[in-house]
XYZ file of C-alpha atoms in Angstrom:
701
model
C 49.170 13.920 -21.174
C 49.746 16.442 -24.625
C 51.424 13.434 -26.131
C 48.809 10.701 -25.034
C 45.309 10.215 -26.800
C 42.121 11.916 -25.028
C 39.701 8.383 -26.375
C 38.704 6.290 -23.860
C 36.581 3.051 -24.368
C 33.705 2.861 -21.347
C 35.910 -1.732 -21.355
C 38.992 0.239 -20.696
C 37.519 1.458 -17.285
C 38.625 -1.748 -14.918
C 36.243 -4.591 -13.821
C 35.676 -3.584 -10.269
C 34.563 -0.017 -10.696
C 32.553 -1.084 -13.720
C 30.660 -3.949 -11.303
C 30.791 -1.052 -8.598
C 28.885 0.770 -10.869
C 26.699 -1.861 -12.494
C 25.421 -2.582 -8.624
C 24.259 0.633 -8.350
C 21.447 0.518 -10.656
C 18.516 -0.970 -8.675
C 15.809 -0.570 -11.546
C 15.608 -4.940 -13.044
C 14.358 -3.070 -16.354
C 17.629 -1.491 -16.830
C 20.012 -4.177 -15.407
C 18.227 -6.946 -18.316
C 18.514 -3.937 -20.556
C 21.940 -3.265 -20.057
C 22.601 -7.114 -19.840
C 22.411 -7.088 -23.656
C 25.207 -4.656 -24.288
C 27.724 -7.485 -24.697
C 28.891 -11.086 -23.035
C 30.885 -8.696 -20.550
C 27.955 -6.517 -19.811
C 25.458 -9.556 -19.155
C 28.669 -11.680 -17.010
C 29.297 -7.985 -14.911
C 24.945 -7.730 -14.528
C 24.348 -11.372 -13.696
C 27.461 -11.299 -11.097
C 26.635 -8.145 -9.195
C 22.552 -9.046 -9.493
C 22.009 -8.968 -5.212
C 18.624 -9.577 -5.596
C 15.613 -11.750 -7.775
C 12.136 -12.216 -7.959
C 11.524 -15.269 -9.573
C 8.272 -15.481 -12.035
C 7.548 -18.302 -14.452
C 4.953 -21.726 -13.626
C 7.145 -23.573 -11.110
C 6.751 -26.764 -13.619
C 8.983 -25.165 -16.079
C 12.226 -26.878 -14.448
C 13.981 -26.394 -17.833
C 13.984 -22.231 -17.297
C 15.484 -21.856 -13.504
C 17.950 -19.024 -14.251
C 21.553 -20.768 -12.838
C 23.610 -17.287 -13.486
C 22.375 -14.996 -10.836
C 24.157 -17.294 -7.820
C 24.941 -14.201 -6.509
C 21.875 -12.997 -5.611
C 21.007 -12.855 -1.752
C 17.243 -11.925 -1.860
C 15.511 -14.287 -2.960
C 11.226 -14.345 -3.642
C 9.798 -17.077 -4.679
C 6.119 -16.195 -3.820
C 4.634 -15.801 -7.048
C 5.494 -18.428 -8.828
C 2.524 -20.136 -10.874
C 0.552 -21.341 -10.348
C 0.125 -18.453 -7.336
C -1.452 -19.682 -3.716
C -0.918 -23.233 -3.956
C 1.304 -25.853 -2.794
C 5.197 -25.079 -4.439
C 6.365 -28.629 -4.030
C 3.559 -30.222 -4.894
C 3.716 -29.781 -8.614
C 6.943 -31.619 -8.436
C 6.864 -35.809 -8.376
C 9.981 -35.286 -6.394
C 9.767 -32.004 -4.356
C 13.313 -32.865 -2.453
C 15.091 -32.904 -5.906
C 13.375 -29.155 -6.840
C 14.300 -27.826 -3.283
C 18.471 -29.542 -4.273
C 17.969 -26.941 -7.968
C 16.803 -24.277 -6.408
C 19.951 -24.407 -3.660
C 22.394 -24.972 -6.332
C 20.968 -22.252 -8.941
C 20.934 -19.720 -5.963
C 23.652 -20.402 -3.344
C 24.302 -17.373 -1.814
C 20.942 -16.391 -0.913
C 20.299 -14.987 3.465
C 16.675 -13.324 3.003
C 13.935 -14.921 0.769
C 9.801 -14.546 0.539
C 7.905 -17.513 0.496
C 4.070 -18.445 -0.062
C 3.127 -21.639 2.136
C 0.091 -23.279 1.829
C 1.396 -25.930 4.715
C 4.020 -26.792 6.906
C 5.603 -29.465 4.536
C 7.177 -26.415 2.284
C 9.011 -24.810 4.931
C 10.602 -28.622 6.082
C 11.890 -29.241 2.411
C 12.912 -25.719 1.957
C 14.063 -24.762 5.205
C 17.775 -27.473 5.186
C 18.898 -25.977 1.888
C 19.693 -22.211 3.141
C 20.683 -22.804 7.365
C 22.561 -19.286 7.121
C 18.794 -17.713 6.470
C 18.787 -14.290 8.285
C 15.722 -12.969 6.705
C 12.138 -15.131 6.171
C 8.870 -13.480 4.962
C 6.255 -15.923 4.942
C 2.945 -15.631 3.303
C -0.737 -17.263 2.690
C -3.883 -15.750 2.340
C -5.983 -19.030 2.487
C -6.912 -20.391 5.564
C -4.823 -21.992 8.549
C -5.427 -25.697 8.578
C -7.567 -25.935 11.836
C -6.057 -29.923 12.324
C -2.239 -28.390 12.744
C -0.699 -28.260 16.074
C -0.491 -24.499 17.218
C 3.145 -23.106 16.120
C 3.694 -26.054 13.067
C 3.875 -23.463 10.910
C 7.404 -21.932 12.986
C 8.768 -25.128 13.925
C 10.848 -26.174 10.663
C 11.914 -22.481 10.368
C 12.887 -22.436 13.985
C 14.915 -25.937 13.454
C 16.893 -25.029 10.639
C 17.799 -21.136 10.546
C 19.803 -21.013 13.535
C 21.543 -17.505 12.226
C 18.006 -15.953 11.709
C 17.413 -12.279 12.575
C 14.652 -10.800 10.895
C 11.086 -12.283 10.183
C 7.867 -10.445 8.085
C 4.688 -12.774 9.562
C 2.429 -9.837 8.574
C 1.000 -11.696 5.146
C 0.656 -15.041 6.617
C -2.240 -15.990 8.045
C -2.122 -18.353 11.206
C -3.740 -18.225 14.909
C -1.981 -15.455 17.206
C -1.525 -18.908 19.554
C 0.704 -20.370 17.089
C 3.902 -17.828 17.115
C 4.769 -17.336 21.256
C 4.741 -21.271 22.405
C 7.028 -21.379 19.138
C 9.660 -18.718 19.845
C 9.489 -20.508 23.772
C 10.502 -23.484 22.188
C 13.543 -21.921 20.394
C 15.493 -19.535 22.963
C 18.639 -18.572 20.843
C 16.663 -18.424 17.741
C 14.468 -15.947 19.772
C 17.767 -13.856 21.027
C 19.290 -13.384 17.956
C 16.067 -11.832 16.190
C 16.596 -8.520 15.710
C 13.112 -8.049 13.568
C 9.784 -9.263 14.393
C 6.574 -8.224 11.751
C 3.230 -9.160 12.934
C 1.349 -7.305 11.699
C -1.947 -9.831 10.970
C -2.470 -8.256 7.630
C -4.483 -11.739 6.765
C -6.768 -11.048 9.826
C -8.653 -8.979 12.093
C -7.317 -10.892 15.330
C -5.008 -9.115 17.411
C -2.541 -10.042 19.575
C -3.796 -10.158 23.031
C -1.460 -8.631 26.237
C 0.298 -11.647 27.311
C 0.786 -13.053 23.966
C 2.539 -10.114 22.910
C 4.584 -9.830 26.193
C 5.393 -13.827 25.836
C 7.101 -12.836 22.729
C 8.907 -9.444 24.173
C 10.180 -11.548 26.953
C 11.551 -14.284 24.385
C 13.386 -11.842 22.173
C 14.940 -8.927 24.493
C 17.302 -8.251 21.708
C 14.624 -6.470 19.651
C 15.598 -3.747 17.533
C 12.169 -3.990 15.213
C 8.958 -4.790 16.073
C 5.486 -3.843 14.699
C 2.839 -5.885 16.242
C -1.515 -5.473 16.107
C -2.923 -5.414 19.326
C -6.326 -5.520 21.153
C -6.416 -1.700 23.373
C -9.879 -2.174 23.569
C -10.496 -3.070 27.407
C -13.477 -4.900 27.414
C -11.874 -7.741 25.840
C -9.915 -9.851 28.258
C -6.191 -9.329 26.947
C -6.043 -5.706 26.097
C -3.093 -3.722 26.623
C -3.040 -1.216 28.825
C -0.854 0.366 30.955
C 1.245 -2.480 32.213
C 1.717 -3.998 29.078
C 2.887 -0.545 27.756
C 5.768 -0.856 30.615
C 6.031 -4.465 30.741
C 7.007 -3.980 26.682
C 9.464 -1.524 27.077
C 11.157 -3.084 29.501
C 11.534 -6.173 27.894
C 12.953 -4.600 24.871
C 14.526 -1.566 25.648
C 16.686 -1.347 22.591
C 13.800 -0.863 20.386
C 14.731 1.521 17.157
C 11.171 1.181 15.873
C 7.566 0.135 17.527
C 4.778 0.017 15.545
C 1.385 -1.116 17.746
C -1.928 -0.860 16.058
C -5.420 -2.053 17.164
C -6.604 -4.434 15.240
C -9.823 -2.754 13.786
C -7.259 0.326 12.180
C -6.550 -2.107 9.631
C -9.571 -2.397 8.187
C -9.702 0.950 6.889
C -12.983 1.928 7.287
C -14.357 5.070 6.915
C -15.158 6.933 9.412
C -19.299 8.578 9.798
C -18.085 12.404 9.286
C -20.966 13.230 11.544
C -19.988 12.710 14.335
C -16.891 14.522 16.769
C -14.469 12.176 16.445
C -14.802 11.115 19.950
C -14.854 7.042 20.504
C -17.477 5.444 22.780
C -14.489 3.827 25.404
C -11.472 5.111 26.320
C -8.330 3.636 25.443
C -6.450 2.086 29.257
C -3.154 4.681 28.329
C -2.091 7.057 30.684
C 0.451 10.033 29.231
C 2.508 9.282 33.246
C 3.008 5.374 31.768
C 3.875 7.106 28.299
C 6.345 9.582 29.035
C 7.347 6.506 31.818
C 7.623 4.319 28.138
C 9.306 7.192 26.264
C 12.255 6.955 28.660
C 12.630 2.976 28.428
C 12.910 3.463 25.054
C 15.900 5.668 24.397
C 17.353 4.441 20.546
C 13.462 4.948 19.483
C 13.365 6.682 15.921
C 10.127 5.355 14.698
C 6.755 5.032 16.998
C 3.526 4.042 15.700
C 0.410 4.081 18.228
C -2.585 3.328 16.351
C -4.920 2.452 19.323
C -8.545 3.576 18.061
C -9.772 4.356 21.096
C -9.611 8.252 23.127
C -6.195 8.236 25.002
C -7.027 12.144 26.244
C -4.455 15.156 26.893
C -1.430 13.687 26.239
C 0.573 16.649 25.010
C 2.632 16.306 28.748
C 3.537 13.177 27.710
C 4.365 13.998 23.955
C 6.566 16.998 25.557
C 8.790 14.046 26.692
C 9.493 12.562 23.416
C 11.879 15.117 22.600
C 13.714 14.978 25.533
C 13.783 11.440 26.270
C 13.530 9.680 22.357
C 16.249 11.970 21.263
C 16.939 9.817 17.924
C 12.848 10.013 16.711
C 12.228 11.287 13.677
C 8.955 9.792 12.810
C 6.202 9.790 14.634
C 2.208 8.047 13.741
C -0.390 8.740 16.236
C -4.199 7.022 15.416
C -7.046 8.502 18.195
C -5.396 10.320 20.715
C -6.677 14.127 21.411
C -5.004 17.038 23.090
C -1.859 16.212 21.164
C -1.214 20.057 20.806
C -3.124 23.118 22.723
C -1.664 25.402 19.980
C -2.178 28.061 22.940
C -1.199 31.624 20.621
C 0.379 29.104 18.100
C 3.273 28.623 20.299
C 4.625 25.508 20.227
C 3.590 22.571 23.288
C 3.196 19.287 22.568
C 3.598 17.032 19.779
C 5.385 20.794 18.739
C 7.850 20.246 20.460
C 9.596 17.151 18.674
C 12.039 19.787 16.765
C 14.060 16.307 15.504
C 10.542 15.167 13.723
C 10.429 14.708 9.385
C 8.070 12.088 9.339
C 4.232 13.518 11.395
C 0.795 11.670 10.659
C -2.055 11.936 13.211
C -5.096 10.601 12.609
C -8.915 10.824 14.045
C -7.617 13.896 16.615
C -10.735 15.493 17.862
C -9.847 18.375 19.424
C -6.594 19.095 16.388
C -7.557 22.795 15.357
C -5.877 25.068 12.638
C -3.655 26.954 15.962
C -1.958 23.817 16.860
C -0.649 23.120 12.948
C 0.491 26.215 13.211
C 2.619 25.653 15.983
C 3.207 22.289 14.209
C 5.016 23.881 11.388
C 6.305 26.185 13.779
C 8.075 23.588 16.167
C 8.541 21.208 13.487
C 10.804 22.566 11.110
C 12.580 19.435 9.844
C 8.896 17.554 8.424
C 9.689 16.301 4.576
C 5.984 14.143 5.383
C 2.845 15.296 6.604
C -0.453 13.510 7.270
C -3.696 13.762 8.468
C -6.906 11.668 8.926
C -10.003 12.225 10.339
C -9.347 15.507 11.224
C -12.518 17.531 12.342
C -11.721 20.684 13.071
C -8.546 21.295 11.003
C -9.424 23.686 7.973
C -7.648 24.306 4.429
C -6.556 28.121 6.435
C -4.596 26.189 9.147
C -3.420 23.606 6.163
C -1.996 26.427 3.600
C -0.131 27.666 6.596
C 1.656 24.561 7.696
C 3.090 24.117 3.898
C 3.956 27.693 3.281
C 6.144 27.568 7.004
C 7.348 24.499 5.175
C 7.911 25.293 2.094
C 11.382 24.256 1.981
C 10.894 20.355 2.921
C 8.001 19.137 2.828
C 7.165 16.740 -0.300
C 4.850 14.079 0.884
C 1.467 14.939 1.835
C -1.871 13.123 2.560
C -5.257 14.635 3.619
C -7.741 11.910 3.973
C -10.987 11.475 5.989
C -10.775 15.540 6.792
C -14.395 17.249 7.094
C -13.713 20.433 5.580
C -11.402 19.026 2.958
C -13.200 18.257 -0.569
C -10.704 18.116 -3.531
C -10.345 21.609 -4.416
C -9.443 22.591 -0.471
C -6.949 20.070 -0.488
C -5.315 20.685 -3.948
C -5.461 25.026 -2.339
C -4.501 23.998 1.487
C -0.761 22.404 -0.697
C -0.585 25.617 -2.505
C 2.882 26.616 -1.508
C 4.841 23.201 -2.665
C 3.027 23.007 -5.583
C 6.395 23.348 -7.537
C 8.195 20.754 -4.407
C 5.987 18.123 -3.528
C 6.450 14.974 -4.992
C 3.471 12.031 -3.689
C 0.100 13.127 -2.819
C -3.276 11.883 -1.742
C -6.614 13.963 -1.240
C -10.068 12.633 -1.317
C -12.506 12.816 -4.493
C -15.110 14.562 -2.440
C -17.164 17.434 -4.957
C -19.534 19.957 -3.387
C -23.001 18.510 -3.338
C -25.174 20.018 -5.963
C -27.494 21.624 -3.016
C -24.112 23.515 -1.968
C -23.475 24.219 -5.767
C -27.134 25.395 -6.155
C -26.980 28.253 -2.737
C -23.191 29.512 -4.204
C -24.385 30.413 -7.193
C -28.417 31.410 -6.054
C -29.851 29.189 -9.061
C -32.046 26.832 -7.285
C -33.687 24.679 -8.836
C -36.036 21.944 -6.917
C -37.387 21.035 -10.375
C -33.723 20.009 -11.449
C -32.790 18.125 -8.190
C -35.658 16.641 -7.978
C -34.695 15.273 -11.709
C -31.253 14.544 -10.835
C -31.251 10.627 -11.000
C -32.365 11.845 -15.195
C -29.060 10.765 -17.625
C -29.918 13.957 -19.130
C -30.306 16.381 -16.065
C -27.125 15.046 -14.141
C -25.368 15.599 -17.212
C -26.270 19.166 -17.493
C -24.973 19.227 -12.912
C -21.868 17.992 -13.287
C -21.167 20.671 -16.279
C -22.488 22.688 -13.957
C -19.870 21.439 -11.043
C -16.789 21.618 -13.154
C -17.828 25.289 -14.033
C -18.451 25.674 -10.629
C -14.721 24.262 -9.542
C -13.314 26.134 -12.454
C -14.069 29.538 -10.344
C -13.206 28.147 -7.080
C -9.726 27.235 -8.062
C -8.836 30.419 -8.581
C -9.586 31.241 -4.709
C -6.864 32.776 -2.535
C -6.475 32.795 1.100
C -3.763 35.258 0.515
C -1.511 37.509 -0.983
C 2.120 36.929 -0.372
C 4.628 37.609 -3.413
C 6.327 34.876 -4.606
C 5.315 32.044 -2.938
C 1.223 33.151 -3.424
C -0.785 30.947 -3.729
C -1.326 30.451 -7.067
C 2.076 31.565 -8.870
C 2.570 28.444 -10.517
C 0.066 26.216 -11.659
C 2.300 23.790 -13.093
C 3.110 20.182 -9.871
C 6.872 19.735 -11.455
C 7.924 16.926 -9.326
C 4.849 15.554 -8.668
C 5.660 12.446 -9.931
C 3.465 10.166 -6.742
C -0.611 10.860 -6.632
C -2.998 8.743 -4.403
C -7.091 9.327 -5.003
C -9.727 7.965 -3.203
C -13.248 8.277 -4.551
C -16.383 7.189 -3.565
C -18.247 4.606 -5.749
C -20.892 6.380 -7.870
C -18.343 9.394 -8.071
C -16.727 10.781 -11.073
C -12.544 11.757 -11.623
C -13.563 13.722 -14.452
C -13.324 17.452 -12.080
C -9.906 16.507 -11.032
C -7.915 18.824 -13.786
C -10.328 21.500 -13.333
C -10.192 21.291 -9.307
C -6.123 22.985 -9.584
C -4.619 18.943 -10.931
C -4.221 19.658 -14.486
C -0.098 19.933 -15.295
C 1.977 17.536 -14.169
C 4.810 16.973 -15.869
C 6.423 13.933 -14.160
C 3.504 12.363 -12.733
C 4.566 8.827 -13.710
C 2.612 6.460 -10.766
C -1.978 6.909 -9.728
C -2.958 5.171 -6.969
C -7.244 4.434 -7.140
C -8.828 3.985 -4.093
C -13.237 2.964 -5.299
C -14.773 2.391 -2.071
C -18.939 2.173 -1.327
C -21.502 -0.039 -1.716
C -23.087 -0.100 -5.019
C -25.933 -2.460 -3.686
C -27.922 0.611 -2.166
C -26.308 2.956 -5.649
C -28.694 4.160 -8.404
C -27.347 2.638 -12.530
C -24.794 4.599 -13.277
C -26.073 7.611 -15.620
C -22.591 8.709 -16.694
C -20.819 6.087 -19.463
C -17.530 6.020 -16.788
C -16.139 7.478 -13.892
C -13.194 9.197 -15.557
C -10.393 7.522 -16.400
C -9.633 9.210 -19.440
C -9.521 12.495 -18.186
C -6.475 10.991 -16.336
C -4.444 11.326 -20.361
C -3.645 14.831 -19.424
C -0.310 13.656 -17.475
C 1.932 13.044 -20.707
C 4.528 10.051 -18.211
C 1.570 8.292 -16.927
C 2.702 4.886 -16.541
C 1.670 2.948 -13.426
C -1.636 2.254 -11.976
C -3.333 0.424 -9.394
C -6.852 0.634 -9.489
C -8.102 -0.484 -5.881
C -12.287 -1.507 -6.204
C -11.932 -4.550 -3.829
C -13.283 -1.408 -1.498
C -17.164 -2.027 -3.799
C -19.391 -4.171 -2.704
C -22.576 -5.449 -5.021
C -23.965 -8.264 -6.154
C -21.357 -10.649 -8.108
C -24.309 -12.896 -9.251
C -27.515 -12.161 -10.647
C -28.990 -9.130 -8.790
C -32.279 -8.389 -6.859
C -34.878 -6.459 -9.683
C -34.054 -2.748 -9.510
C -30.741 -2.673 -8.500
C -27.189 -2.941 -10.500
C -24.854 -5.776 -10.612
C -20.612 -5.670 -10.331
C -20.484 -6.003 -14.363
C -21.709 -2.926 -14.944
C -20.091 -1.385 -12.438
C -17.092 -2.699 -13.607
C -17.600 -1.266 -16.840
C -18.272 2.034 -15.198
C -14.815 2.410 -13.471
C -13.000 1.214 -16.657
C -13.855 2.667 -19.204
C -11.642 4.925 -20.973
C -8.545 3.203 -20.134
C -7.563 2.208 -23.179
C -6.668 5.853 -24.188
C -4.003 5.832 -21.182
C -0.567 4.893 -21.929
C 0.202 1.679 -18.900
C 2.904 0.229 -19.073
C 1.516 -1.835 -16.292
C -1.590 -2.135 -14.227
C -2.738 -3.299 -10.780
C -6.311 -4.320 -10.571
C -8.451 -4.775 -7.584
C -11.989 -6.371 -8.690
C -15.270 -5.639 -6.956
C -15.999 -8.293 -4.289
C -19.791 -9.127 -3.064
C -19.390 -10.372 -0.045
C -21.824 -12.835 0.981
C -20.431 -15.522 -0.866
C -16.790 -14.429 -1.016
C -15.728 -13.602 -4.605
C -13.858 -11.040 -6.352
C -13.812 -11.689 -10.136
C -13.244 -10.452 -13.149
C -16.159 -9.841 -16.020
C -16.314 -9.908 -19.390
C -17.000 -6.093 -19.606
C -13.725 -5.496 -18.257
C -11.931 -8.397 -19.817
C -12.627 -6.417 -23.074
C -11.525 -3.535 -21.811
C -8.095 -4.204 -21.079
C -7.888 -5.852 -24.013
C -7.807 -2.769 -25.213
C -5.068 -1.430 -23.668
C -2.217 -2.160 -25.817
C 0.502 -0.446 -24.045
C 0.231 -2.892 -20.658
C 3.491 -4.436 -20.559
C 2.776 -6.336 -16.641
C -0.976 -6.681 -15.549
C -1.405 -8.436 -11.704
C -5.438 -9.195 -11.423
C -6.056 -9.079 -7.236
C -8.975 -12.092 -7.908
C -10.249 -14.464 -9.726
C -11.125 -14.403 -13.623
C -12.208 -17.066 -15.632
C -10.207 -19.090 -17.916
C -12.335 -17.584 -21.137
C -11.965 -14.218 -19.972
C -8.154 -14.200 -19.578
C -7.730 -15.659 -23.072
C -9.127 -11.729 -24.454
C -5.712 -10.758 -22.438
C -3.278 -12.270 -25.460
C -4.709 -9.378 -28.051
C -2.243 -6.878 -26.033
C 0.541 -7.478 -28.189
C 3.041 -5.381 -25.434
C 2.155 -7.722 -22.673
C 5.046 -9.588 -21.480
C 3.917 -10.523 -17.625
C 0.469 -11.499 -16.277
C -1.008 -13.397 -13.165
C -4.074 -13.647 -11.509
C -3.554 -13.453 -7.058
C -6.129 -14.207 -4.880
C -4.477 -12.166 -2.291
C -6.854 -11.399 0.391
C -8.401 -12.678 3.234
C -9.745 -15.369 2.739
C -8.457 -16.848 -0.284
C -10.892 -19.184 -1.802
C -9.675 -22.695 -1.238
C -11.156 -24.462 -3.903
C -13.108 -22.861 -7.272
C -13.019 -25.097 -10.355
C -14.651 -22.864 -12.982
C -11.834 -19.790 -12.017
C -7.996 -19.089 -13.034
C -7.248 -20.523 -10.158
C -6.729 -23.921 -11.635
C -3.684 -25.351 -12.273
C -4.309 -26.603 -16.153
C -5.648 -23.349 -16.316
C -2.745 -21.757 -15.227
C -0.989 -23.779 -17.406
C -2.386 -23.561 -20.925
C -2.915 -19.199 -20.515
C 0.800 -19.045 -19.883
C 2.125 -21.293 -22.947
C -0.639 -19.334 -24.813
C 1.293 -15.579 -23.467
C 4.467 -17.391 -23.539
C 3.845 -18.914 -27.576
C 6.480 -17.575 -30.150
C 3.758 -17.142 -32.264
C 3.011 -13.983 -29.932
C 5.485 -11.238 -31.159
C 6.710 -8.922 -28.387
C 7.667 -5.420 -30.061
C 10.515 -5.326 -27.295
């Protein structure tokens, strides 16, 4: 080697090796940057791209790319105008489908928005080798269509279909069983079926679920919405679960949830945690079901009705399902007795890596301690709606699992507020990567009692603007004092040995309408150098609230996170008056100003925004204050509005110099069928996109 040159150019790497390197890059924007280096890299990037999501308007056929011929996963669900029939904009829809097949001949996985069955009848013959299909539809199913018509074209042409996802596809539960039974060969080839009905409140009845599973004996993954309420005809009980395990013995993933579980209604913190009715599921039956599914790796049972004394059945999971790694239980009681902190029940599942416990009324700190000792591999742990656990028990769990735990969610738990939640996960502050907490702050009454300075006059004037500001200052000072509280002194593992959340890159927050985000940094979450994405969920009935006394919910306080670039701001859980509010009430436009004020100082690159809703008129619209505030976000590159918006308001967004990708999506059920005054109009969408992509707009990068 002494006589050879040590200089080796990157282009000297063989093309085969270079192609493998390119294929390992997943980020789309990074790949696009790589393709600009030189012609060789451009060709390599295009030839190794396996996944593509098409954007733009379906009418611009001349912009259809033809260089991604190796793409195997194609997403057509986000084409503009969003939610309109895919092929109706073309005078020759058959020619359009042929162009798509010519541009992407290698597709085996397809995602598409299906407004009516005719779209599938034209698309399906173009890719007969499709193996994975995901259908999306938030608009209502046409009542005139015969049962199963949406799936007929799918099963007629896709003889190699192995995976079907209709979780975001609105249809009747009666549609799928007859269609599957009519095509037994297709049903037998299915290995993955997702029928979680996010788009409606209906669940599959027991006979429908059994008809589906009997026709699909080779299923390895099944996700379904069911009815566990024994007061309804067709409820899922012991016999249904046993038959399901018998029909599909090869399942590695079983996900069964009650339809009411998907509504995300916040439970009443004052009840005991038990429902008025018990589910018709016994622990003896559960043990037999587990024995019938020996290959199970992930199990979700969120039944929404009491399953009592579940610990004997859960003890069998470790021996009868030896591959189980992820478990989520909803409304299961007695899952771990925690006697003398000894592992029993669920704590005997030693191989678990992910555990979620929801609405377990008798879960205690001792049970948490037993779980931490019995499940040493846990990297993800969630507790939701558990009334009896405290921050002390959670601290013990995180301390015991500090070497493995990187993902924690604490929500709807009566004894937890934001401060106690952050204190409870102190032992893993420098290791945690994903975190969810509820932004629940102490009430003014509690603060006054703790400081010994109650003032009835000040409390009586709490809705006065100046008095409220003084109260917030007191609250922030109290949070600062409480953040110094220690549960234990454990040397290097001291709760606040380091205030830096060095690896936290995703933060999820729940906050009630009218509350503030401002105290978050004072509660201990002030130093997050790696935080890139934040998800904020705001819920509540603004019709019962006074006019916001502060100017903002506190988004400007998030400027302390230097790498924050992506935000999901979900206000869809806020209910109010979209039109003229009654006297003495505040309409949603003012609340929207309250939610978004301060967002302009954040260095966001991508924003998903769900506007608040007026349930009486089924309207989720972007109002003038929101459009004006969003237009001041000078660094935004991607903006997705999950609602409707007036064309005039959308034109405000053109003031953002870096904005490249914008779309209005009515992805909620039921999506409005026809509204001539909103961005849903095809011509409105075309005019805005033409202005966005105009050559007169200079985008810096």
